[in-house]
PDB file of C-alpha atoms in Angstrom:
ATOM      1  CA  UNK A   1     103.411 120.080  75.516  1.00 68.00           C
ATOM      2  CA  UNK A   2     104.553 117.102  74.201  1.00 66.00           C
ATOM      3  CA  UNK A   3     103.596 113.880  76.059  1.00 92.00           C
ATOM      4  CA  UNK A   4     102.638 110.141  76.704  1.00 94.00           C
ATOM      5  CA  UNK A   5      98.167 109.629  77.495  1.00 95.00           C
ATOM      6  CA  UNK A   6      96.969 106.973  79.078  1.00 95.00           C
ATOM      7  CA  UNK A   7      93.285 106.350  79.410  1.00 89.00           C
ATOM      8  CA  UNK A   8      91.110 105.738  81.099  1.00 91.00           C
ATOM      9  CA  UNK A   9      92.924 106.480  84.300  1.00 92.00           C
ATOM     10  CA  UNK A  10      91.661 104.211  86.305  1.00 94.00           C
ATOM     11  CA  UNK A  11      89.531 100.729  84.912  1.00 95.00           C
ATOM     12  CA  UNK A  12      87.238  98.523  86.524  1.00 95.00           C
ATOM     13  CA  UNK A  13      86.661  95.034  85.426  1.00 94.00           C
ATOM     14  CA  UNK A  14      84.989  91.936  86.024  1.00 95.00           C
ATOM     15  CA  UNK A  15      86.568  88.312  86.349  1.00 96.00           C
ATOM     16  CA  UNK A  16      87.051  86.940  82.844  1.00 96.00           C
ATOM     17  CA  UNK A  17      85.863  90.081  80.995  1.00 96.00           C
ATOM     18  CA  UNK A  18      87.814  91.580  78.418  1.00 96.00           C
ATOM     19  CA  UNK A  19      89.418  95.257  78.495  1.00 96.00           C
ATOM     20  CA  UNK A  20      91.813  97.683  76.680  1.00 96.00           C
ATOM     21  CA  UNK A  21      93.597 100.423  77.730  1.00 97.00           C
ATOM     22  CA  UNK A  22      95.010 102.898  75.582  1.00 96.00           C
ATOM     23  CA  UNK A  23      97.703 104.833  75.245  1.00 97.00           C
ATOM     24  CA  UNK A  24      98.779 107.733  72.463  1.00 96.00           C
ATOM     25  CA  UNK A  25     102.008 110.248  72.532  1.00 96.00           C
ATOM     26  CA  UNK A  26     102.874 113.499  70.872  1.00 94.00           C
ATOM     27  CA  UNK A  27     106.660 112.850  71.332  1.00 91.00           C
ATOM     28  CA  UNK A  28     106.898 111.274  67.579  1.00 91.00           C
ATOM     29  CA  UNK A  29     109.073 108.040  69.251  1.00 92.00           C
ATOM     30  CA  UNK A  30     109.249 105.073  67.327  1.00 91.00           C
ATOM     31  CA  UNK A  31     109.502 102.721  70.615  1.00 92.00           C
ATOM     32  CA  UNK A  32     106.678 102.313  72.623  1.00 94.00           C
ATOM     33  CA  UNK A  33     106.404 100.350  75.487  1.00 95.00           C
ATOM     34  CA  UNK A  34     103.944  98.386  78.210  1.00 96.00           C
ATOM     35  CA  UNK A  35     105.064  97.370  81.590  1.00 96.00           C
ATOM     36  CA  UNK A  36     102.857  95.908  84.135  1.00 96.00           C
ATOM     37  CA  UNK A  37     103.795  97.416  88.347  1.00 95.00           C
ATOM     38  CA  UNK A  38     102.300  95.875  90.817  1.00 93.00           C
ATOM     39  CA  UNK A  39     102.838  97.479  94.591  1.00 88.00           C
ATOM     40  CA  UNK A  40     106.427  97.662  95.518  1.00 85.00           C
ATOM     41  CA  UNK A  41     107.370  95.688  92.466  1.00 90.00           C
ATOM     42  CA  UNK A  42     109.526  96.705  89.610  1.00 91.00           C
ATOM     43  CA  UNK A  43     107.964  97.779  86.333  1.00 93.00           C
ATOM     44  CA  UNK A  44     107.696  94.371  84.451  1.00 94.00           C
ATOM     45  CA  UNK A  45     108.044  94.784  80.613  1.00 94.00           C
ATOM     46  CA  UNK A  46     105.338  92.833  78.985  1.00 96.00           C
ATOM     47  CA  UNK A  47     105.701  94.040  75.414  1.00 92.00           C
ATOM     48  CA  UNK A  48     107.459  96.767  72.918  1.00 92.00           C
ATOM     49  CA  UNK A  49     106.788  97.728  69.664  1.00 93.00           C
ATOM     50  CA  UNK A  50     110.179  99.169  67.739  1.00 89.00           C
ATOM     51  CA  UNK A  51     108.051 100.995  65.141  1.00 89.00           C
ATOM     52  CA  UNK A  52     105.783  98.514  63.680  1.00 89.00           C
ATOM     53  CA  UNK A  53     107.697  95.273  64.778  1.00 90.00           C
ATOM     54  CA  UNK A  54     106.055  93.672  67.491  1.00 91.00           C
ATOM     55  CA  UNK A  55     108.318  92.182  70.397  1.00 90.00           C
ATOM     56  CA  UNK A  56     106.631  89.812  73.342  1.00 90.00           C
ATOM     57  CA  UNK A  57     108.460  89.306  76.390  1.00 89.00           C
ATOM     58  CA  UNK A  58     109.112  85.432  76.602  1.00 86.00           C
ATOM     59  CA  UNK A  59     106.984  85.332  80.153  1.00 90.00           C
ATOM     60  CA  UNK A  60     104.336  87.134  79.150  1.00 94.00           C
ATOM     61  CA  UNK A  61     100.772  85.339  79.205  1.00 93.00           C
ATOM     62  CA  UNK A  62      99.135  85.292  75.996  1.00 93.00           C
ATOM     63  CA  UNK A  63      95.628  86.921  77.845  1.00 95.00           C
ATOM     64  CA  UNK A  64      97.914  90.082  77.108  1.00 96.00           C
ATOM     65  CA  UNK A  65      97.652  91.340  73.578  1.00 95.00           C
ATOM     66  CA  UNK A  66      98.996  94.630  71.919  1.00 95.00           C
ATOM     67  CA  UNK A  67      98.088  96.704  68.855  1.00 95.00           C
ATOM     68  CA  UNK A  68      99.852  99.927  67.129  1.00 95.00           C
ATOM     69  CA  UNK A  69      97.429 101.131  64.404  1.00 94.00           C
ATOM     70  CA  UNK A  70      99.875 104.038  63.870  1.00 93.00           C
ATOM     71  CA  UNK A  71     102.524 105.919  65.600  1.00 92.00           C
ATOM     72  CA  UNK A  72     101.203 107.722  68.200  1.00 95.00           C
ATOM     73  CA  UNK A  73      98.665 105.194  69.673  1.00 96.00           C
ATOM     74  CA  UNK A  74      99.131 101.906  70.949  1.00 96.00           C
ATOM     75  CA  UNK A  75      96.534  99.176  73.201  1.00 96.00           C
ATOM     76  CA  UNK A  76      96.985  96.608  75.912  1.00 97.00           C
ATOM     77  CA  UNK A  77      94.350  94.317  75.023  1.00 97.00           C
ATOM     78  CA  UNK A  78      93.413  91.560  77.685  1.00 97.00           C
ATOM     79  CA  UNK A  79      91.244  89.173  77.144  1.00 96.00           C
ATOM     80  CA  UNK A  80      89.790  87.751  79.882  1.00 96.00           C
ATOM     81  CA  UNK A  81      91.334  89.543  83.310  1.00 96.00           C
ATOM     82  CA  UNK A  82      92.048  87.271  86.466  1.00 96.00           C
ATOM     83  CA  UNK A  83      92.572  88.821  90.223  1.00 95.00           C
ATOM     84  CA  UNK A  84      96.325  88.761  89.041  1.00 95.00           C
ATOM     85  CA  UNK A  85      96.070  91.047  86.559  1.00 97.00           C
ATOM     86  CA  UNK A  86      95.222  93.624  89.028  1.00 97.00           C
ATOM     87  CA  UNK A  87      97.776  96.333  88.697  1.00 96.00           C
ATOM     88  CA  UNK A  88      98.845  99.673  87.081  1.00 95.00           C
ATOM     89  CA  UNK A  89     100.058  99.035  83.614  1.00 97.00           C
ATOM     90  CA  UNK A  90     102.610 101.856  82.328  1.00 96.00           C
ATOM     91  CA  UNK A  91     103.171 102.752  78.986  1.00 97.00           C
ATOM     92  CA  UNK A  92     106.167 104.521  78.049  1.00 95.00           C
ATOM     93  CA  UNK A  93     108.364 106.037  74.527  1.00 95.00           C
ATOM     94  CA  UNK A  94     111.504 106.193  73.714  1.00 92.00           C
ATOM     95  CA  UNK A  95     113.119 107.466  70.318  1.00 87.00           C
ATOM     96  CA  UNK A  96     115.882 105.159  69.494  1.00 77.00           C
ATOM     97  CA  UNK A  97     119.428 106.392  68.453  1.00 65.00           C
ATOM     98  CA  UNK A  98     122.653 105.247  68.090  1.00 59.00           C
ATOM     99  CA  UNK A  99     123.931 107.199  70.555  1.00 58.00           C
ATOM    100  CA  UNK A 100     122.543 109.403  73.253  1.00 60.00           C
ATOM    101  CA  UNK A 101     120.034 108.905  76.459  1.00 65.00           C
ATOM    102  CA  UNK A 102     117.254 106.344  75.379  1.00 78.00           C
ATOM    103  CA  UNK A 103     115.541 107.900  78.105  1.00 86.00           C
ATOM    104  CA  UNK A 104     111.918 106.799  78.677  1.00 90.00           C
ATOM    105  CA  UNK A 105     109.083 109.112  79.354  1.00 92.00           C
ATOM    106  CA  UNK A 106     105.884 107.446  80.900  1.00 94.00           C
ATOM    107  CA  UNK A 107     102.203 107.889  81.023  1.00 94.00           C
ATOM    108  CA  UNK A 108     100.604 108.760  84.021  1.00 92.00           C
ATOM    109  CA  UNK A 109      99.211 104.718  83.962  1.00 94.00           C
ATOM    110  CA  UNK A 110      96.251 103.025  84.387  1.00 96.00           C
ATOM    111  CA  UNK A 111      95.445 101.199  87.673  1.00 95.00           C
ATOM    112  CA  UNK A 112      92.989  98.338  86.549  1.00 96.00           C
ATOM    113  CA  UNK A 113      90.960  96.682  89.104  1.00 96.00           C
ATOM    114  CA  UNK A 114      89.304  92.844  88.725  1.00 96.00           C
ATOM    115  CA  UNK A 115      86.115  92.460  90.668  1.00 94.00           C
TER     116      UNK A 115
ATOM    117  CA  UNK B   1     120.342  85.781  85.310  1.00 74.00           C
ATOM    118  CA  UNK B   2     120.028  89.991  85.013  1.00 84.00           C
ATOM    119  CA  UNK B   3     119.975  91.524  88.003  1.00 90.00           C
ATOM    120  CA  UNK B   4     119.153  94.606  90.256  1.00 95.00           C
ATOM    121  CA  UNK B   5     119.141  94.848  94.357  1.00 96.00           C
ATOM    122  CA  UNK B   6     118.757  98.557  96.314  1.00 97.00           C
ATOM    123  CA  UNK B   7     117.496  98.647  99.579  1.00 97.00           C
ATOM    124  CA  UNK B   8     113.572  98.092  99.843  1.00 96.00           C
ATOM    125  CA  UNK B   9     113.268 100.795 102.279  1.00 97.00           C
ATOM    126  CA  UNK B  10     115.270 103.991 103.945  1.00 98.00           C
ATOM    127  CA  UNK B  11     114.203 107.067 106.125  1.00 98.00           C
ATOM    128  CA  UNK B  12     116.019 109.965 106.299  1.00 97.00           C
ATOM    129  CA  UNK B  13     115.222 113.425 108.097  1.00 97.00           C
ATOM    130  CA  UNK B  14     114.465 116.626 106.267  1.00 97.00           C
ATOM    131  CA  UNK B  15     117.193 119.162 105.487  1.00 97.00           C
ATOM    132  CA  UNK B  16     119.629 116.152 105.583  1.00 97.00           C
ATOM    133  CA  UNK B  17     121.450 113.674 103.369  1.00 97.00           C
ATOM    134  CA  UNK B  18     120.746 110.385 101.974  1.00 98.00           C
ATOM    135  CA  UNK B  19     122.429 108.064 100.072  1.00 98.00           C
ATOM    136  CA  UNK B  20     120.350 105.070  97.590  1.00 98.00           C
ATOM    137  CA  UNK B  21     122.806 102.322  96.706  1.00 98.00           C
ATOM    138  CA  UNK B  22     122.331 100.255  93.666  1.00 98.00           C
ATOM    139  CA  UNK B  23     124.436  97.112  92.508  1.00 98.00           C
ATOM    140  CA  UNK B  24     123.744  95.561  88.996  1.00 97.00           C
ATOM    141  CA  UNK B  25     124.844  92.173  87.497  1.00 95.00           C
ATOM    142  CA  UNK B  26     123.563  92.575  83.569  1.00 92.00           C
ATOM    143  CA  UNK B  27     124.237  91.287  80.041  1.00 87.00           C
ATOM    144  CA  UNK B  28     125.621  94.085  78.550  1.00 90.00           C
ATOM    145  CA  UNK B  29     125.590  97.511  79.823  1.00 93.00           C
ATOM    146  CA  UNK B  30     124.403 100.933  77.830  1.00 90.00           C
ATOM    147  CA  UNK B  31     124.199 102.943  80.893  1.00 93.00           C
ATOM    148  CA  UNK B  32     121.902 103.102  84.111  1.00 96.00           C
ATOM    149  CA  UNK B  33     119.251 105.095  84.784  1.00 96.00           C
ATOM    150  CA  UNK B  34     117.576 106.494  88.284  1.00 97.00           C
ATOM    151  CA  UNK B  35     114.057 107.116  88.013  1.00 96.00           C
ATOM    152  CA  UNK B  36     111.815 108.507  90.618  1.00 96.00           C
ATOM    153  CA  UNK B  37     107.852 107.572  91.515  1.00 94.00           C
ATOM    154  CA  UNK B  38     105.799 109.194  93.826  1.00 94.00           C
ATOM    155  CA  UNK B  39     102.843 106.569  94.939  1.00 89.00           C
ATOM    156  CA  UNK B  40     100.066 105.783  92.400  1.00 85.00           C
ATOM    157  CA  UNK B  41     101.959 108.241  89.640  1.00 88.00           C
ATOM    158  CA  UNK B  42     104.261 106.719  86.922  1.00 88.00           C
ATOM    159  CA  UNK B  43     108.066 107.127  87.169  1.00 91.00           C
ATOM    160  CA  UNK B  44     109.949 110.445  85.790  1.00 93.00           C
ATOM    161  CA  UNK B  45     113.109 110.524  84.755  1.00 92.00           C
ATOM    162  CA  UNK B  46     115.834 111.854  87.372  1.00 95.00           C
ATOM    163  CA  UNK B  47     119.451 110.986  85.727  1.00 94.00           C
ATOM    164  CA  UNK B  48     121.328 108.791  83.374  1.00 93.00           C
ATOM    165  CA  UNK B  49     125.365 107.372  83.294  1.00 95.00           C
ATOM    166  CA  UNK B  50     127.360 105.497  80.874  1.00 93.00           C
ATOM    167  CA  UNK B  51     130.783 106.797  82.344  1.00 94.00           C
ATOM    168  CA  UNK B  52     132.361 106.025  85.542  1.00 96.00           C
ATOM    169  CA  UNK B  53     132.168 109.175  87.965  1.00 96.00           C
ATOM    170  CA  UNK B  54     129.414 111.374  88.883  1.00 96.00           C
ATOM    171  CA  UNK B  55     126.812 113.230  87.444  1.00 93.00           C
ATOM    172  CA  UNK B  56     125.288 116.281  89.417  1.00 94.00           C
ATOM    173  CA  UNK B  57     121.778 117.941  88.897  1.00 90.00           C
ATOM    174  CA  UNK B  58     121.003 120.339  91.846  1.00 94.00           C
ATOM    175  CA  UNK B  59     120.086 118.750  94.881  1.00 96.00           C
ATOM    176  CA  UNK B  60     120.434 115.217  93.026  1.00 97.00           C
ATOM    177  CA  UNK B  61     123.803 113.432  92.220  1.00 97.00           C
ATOM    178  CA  UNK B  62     124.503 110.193  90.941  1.00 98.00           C
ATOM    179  CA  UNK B  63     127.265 108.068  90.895  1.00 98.00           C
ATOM    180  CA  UNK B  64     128.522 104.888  88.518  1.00 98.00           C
ATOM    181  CA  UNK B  65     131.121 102.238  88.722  1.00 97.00           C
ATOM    182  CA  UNK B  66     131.198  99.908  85.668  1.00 96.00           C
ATOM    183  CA  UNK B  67     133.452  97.761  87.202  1.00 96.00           C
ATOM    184  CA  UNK B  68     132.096  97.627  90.449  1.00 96.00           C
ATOM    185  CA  UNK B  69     128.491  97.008  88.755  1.00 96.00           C
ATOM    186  CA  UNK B  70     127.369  99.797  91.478  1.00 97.00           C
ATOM    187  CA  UNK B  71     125.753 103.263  91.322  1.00 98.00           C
ATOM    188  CA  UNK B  72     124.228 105.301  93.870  1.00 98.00           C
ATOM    189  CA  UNK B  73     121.853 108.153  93.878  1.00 98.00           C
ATOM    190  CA  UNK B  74     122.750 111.253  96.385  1.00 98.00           C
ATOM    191  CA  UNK B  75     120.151 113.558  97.429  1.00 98.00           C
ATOM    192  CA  UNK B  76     120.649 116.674  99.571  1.00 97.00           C
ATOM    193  CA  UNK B  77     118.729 119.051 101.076  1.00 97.00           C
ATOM    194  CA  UNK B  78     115.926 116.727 101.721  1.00 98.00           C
ATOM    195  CA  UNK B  79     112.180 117.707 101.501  1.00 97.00           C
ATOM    196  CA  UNK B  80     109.497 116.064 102.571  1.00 97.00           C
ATOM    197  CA  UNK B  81     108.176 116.057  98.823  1.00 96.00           C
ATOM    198  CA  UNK B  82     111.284 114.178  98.237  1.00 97.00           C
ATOM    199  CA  UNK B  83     109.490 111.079  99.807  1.00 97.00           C
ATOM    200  CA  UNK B  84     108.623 108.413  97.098  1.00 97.00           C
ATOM    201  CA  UNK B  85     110.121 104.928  95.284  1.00 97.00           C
ATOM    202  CA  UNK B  86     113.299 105.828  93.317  1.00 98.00           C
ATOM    203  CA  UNK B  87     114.384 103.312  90.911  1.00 97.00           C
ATOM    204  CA  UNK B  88     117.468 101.880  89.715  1.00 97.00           C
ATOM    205  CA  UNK B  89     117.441 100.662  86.278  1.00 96.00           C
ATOM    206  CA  UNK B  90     120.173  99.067  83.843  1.00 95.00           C
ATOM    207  CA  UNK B  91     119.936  99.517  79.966  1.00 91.00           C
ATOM    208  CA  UNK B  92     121.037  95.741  78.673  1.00 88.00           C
ATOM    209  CA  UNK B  93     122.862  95.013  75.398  1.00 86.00           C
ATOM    210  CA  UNK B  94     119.393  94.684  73.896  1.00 81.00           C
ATOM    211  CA  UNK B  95     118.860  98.080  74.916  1.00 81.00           C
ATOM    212  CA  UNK B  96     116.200  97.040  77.375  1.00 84.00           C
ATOM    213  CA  UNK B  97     115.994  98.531  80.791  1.00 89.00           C
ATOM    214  CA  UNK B  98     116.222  95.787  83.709  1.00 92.00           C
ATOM    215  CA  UNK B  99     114.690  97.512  86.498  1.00 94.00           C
ATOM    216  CA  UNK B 100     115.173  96.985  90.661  1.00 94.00           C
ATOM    217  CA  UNK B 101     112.415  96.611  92.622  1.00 93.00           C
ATOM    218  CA  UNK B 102     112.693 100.837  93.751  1.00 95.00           C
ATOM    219  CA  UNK B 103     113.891 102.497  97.321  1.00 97.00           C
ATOM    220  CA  UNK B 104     110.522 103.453  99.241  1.00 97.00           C
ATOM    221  CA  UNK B 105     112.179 106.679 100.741  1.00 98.00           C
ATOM    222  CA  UNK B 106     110.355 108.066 103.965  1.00 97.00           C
ATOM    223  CA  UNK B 107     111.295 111.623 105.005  1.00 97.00           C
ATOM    224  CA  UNK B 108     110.631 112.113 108.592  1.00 95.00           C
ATOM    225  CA  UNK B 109     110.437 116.649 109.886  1.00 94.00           C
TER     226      UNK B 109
END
C-alpha cells in the first residue's frame, strides 16, 4: 500500500543534543511537508519542500533544519533540542495540481522527548 | 491575521448527533478541509469543500459557507470510537493549510 513512514516512532533526546527524524513515502508526491503538534495545539507548519525547492516558515527557529536527498525521503534535522522542542512532529505529502483535492496524507509521527 | 476558532471541547452521547462548528477568516480560500486524530496518532483525512452546500460521506457530513467564512462537520450515529480531535483546516491562496486548534470530542454510553 502506498504510504507516508516516519521513523523512529518515538525519540529520546538529551538537552542540547542533536537528532533527525526521518520520513520516506511511496505516494510519488512532489510536496512534502513537516509540522510540529504539541498537545491540544494545531499542527504548526515548520517547513515544505515543493519538489526540490526548499520553503521555511518565517517563525521557524533555525535549530530546525530539513533535507530531501530525493523524492521519497525527507529529514527534520535539529540541532541542539531544548524542553520546547518536545512534541510530535508530522510529516505529510501532497501531489500538487491545478485543480482537484490537495489533500494531505500523514505519517503516523514521531513523538520526540528532551531529557 | 489568518484565522481558525471551533470549540476546544464537546461531549455527545452514543447513538446520537453532534454538530463541530468551524468559522475561518483567511487570505484566500481553495477550500477547507476536516481532518480527524485519534490521541497520539497523526490526522486522516475525513472531507474536503470548495462549494457552498454540503458534502455527505456515511455517517459524516460537512457543510461550507464561503460567505459566511463557516463550515461545520455533522456526525451521526455516534460511536464511542468516534471519540478523538477533529480538525478544521483552511487551504490559503498560497495553497497552505491554516489549521484550528481541533474539537476534543468525548462520547459518553
Amino acid at each position: 500500500d502506498a504510504m507516508v513512514i516516519q521513523n523512529p516512532r518515538y525519540q529520546v533526546t538529551q538537552f542540547g543534543k542533536p537528532v533527525t527524524l526521518s520520513c520516506s513515502q511511496t505516494l510519488n508526491h512532489n510536496v512534502m511537508y513537516w509540522y510540529q503538534q504539541k498537545s491540544s495545539q494545531a499542527p504548526k507548519l515548520l517547513f515544505h519542500y515543493y519538489d526540490k525547492d526548499f520553503n521555511n516558515e518565517a517563525d521557524t527557529p533555525d535549530n530546525f533544519q530539513s533535507r530531501r536527498p530525493n523524492t521519497s525521503f525527507c529529514f527534520l534535522d535539529i540541532r541542539s533540542p531544548g524542553l520546547g522542542d518536545a512534541a510530535m512532529y508530522l510529516c505529510a505529502t501532497s501531489r500538487d495540481e491545478l485543480a482537484g483535492v490537495r489533500e494531505q496524507f500523514f505519517g503516523p509521527g514521531t513523538r520526540l522527548t528532551v531529557l | 491575521g489568518q484565522n481558525i476558532d471551533q470549540p476546544t471541547e464537546m461531549t455527545a452521547t452514543e447513538g446520537a448527533i453532534v454538530q463541530i462548528n468551524c468559522t475561518y477568516q483567511t487570505s484566500g480560500f481553495n477550500g477547507l478541509f476536516w481532518y480527524q486524530q485519534h490521541a497520539g496518532e497523526a490526522p486522516t483525512f475525513l472531507s474536503y469543500n470548495v462549494l457552498d452546500g454540503l458534502e455527505e460521506k456515511g455517517r459524516f457530513s460537512s457543510f461550507l459557507s464561503r460567505s459566511k467564512g463557516y463550515s461545520y462537520l455533522l456526525l451521526k450515529e455516534l460511536q464511542m470510537k468516534d471519540s478523538a480531535s477533529y480538525l478544521c483546516a483552511v487551504m490559503d491562496s498560497n495553497y497552505q493549510l491554516i489549521w484550528g486548534a481541533g474539537t476534543k470530542l468525548i462520547i459518553k454510553p
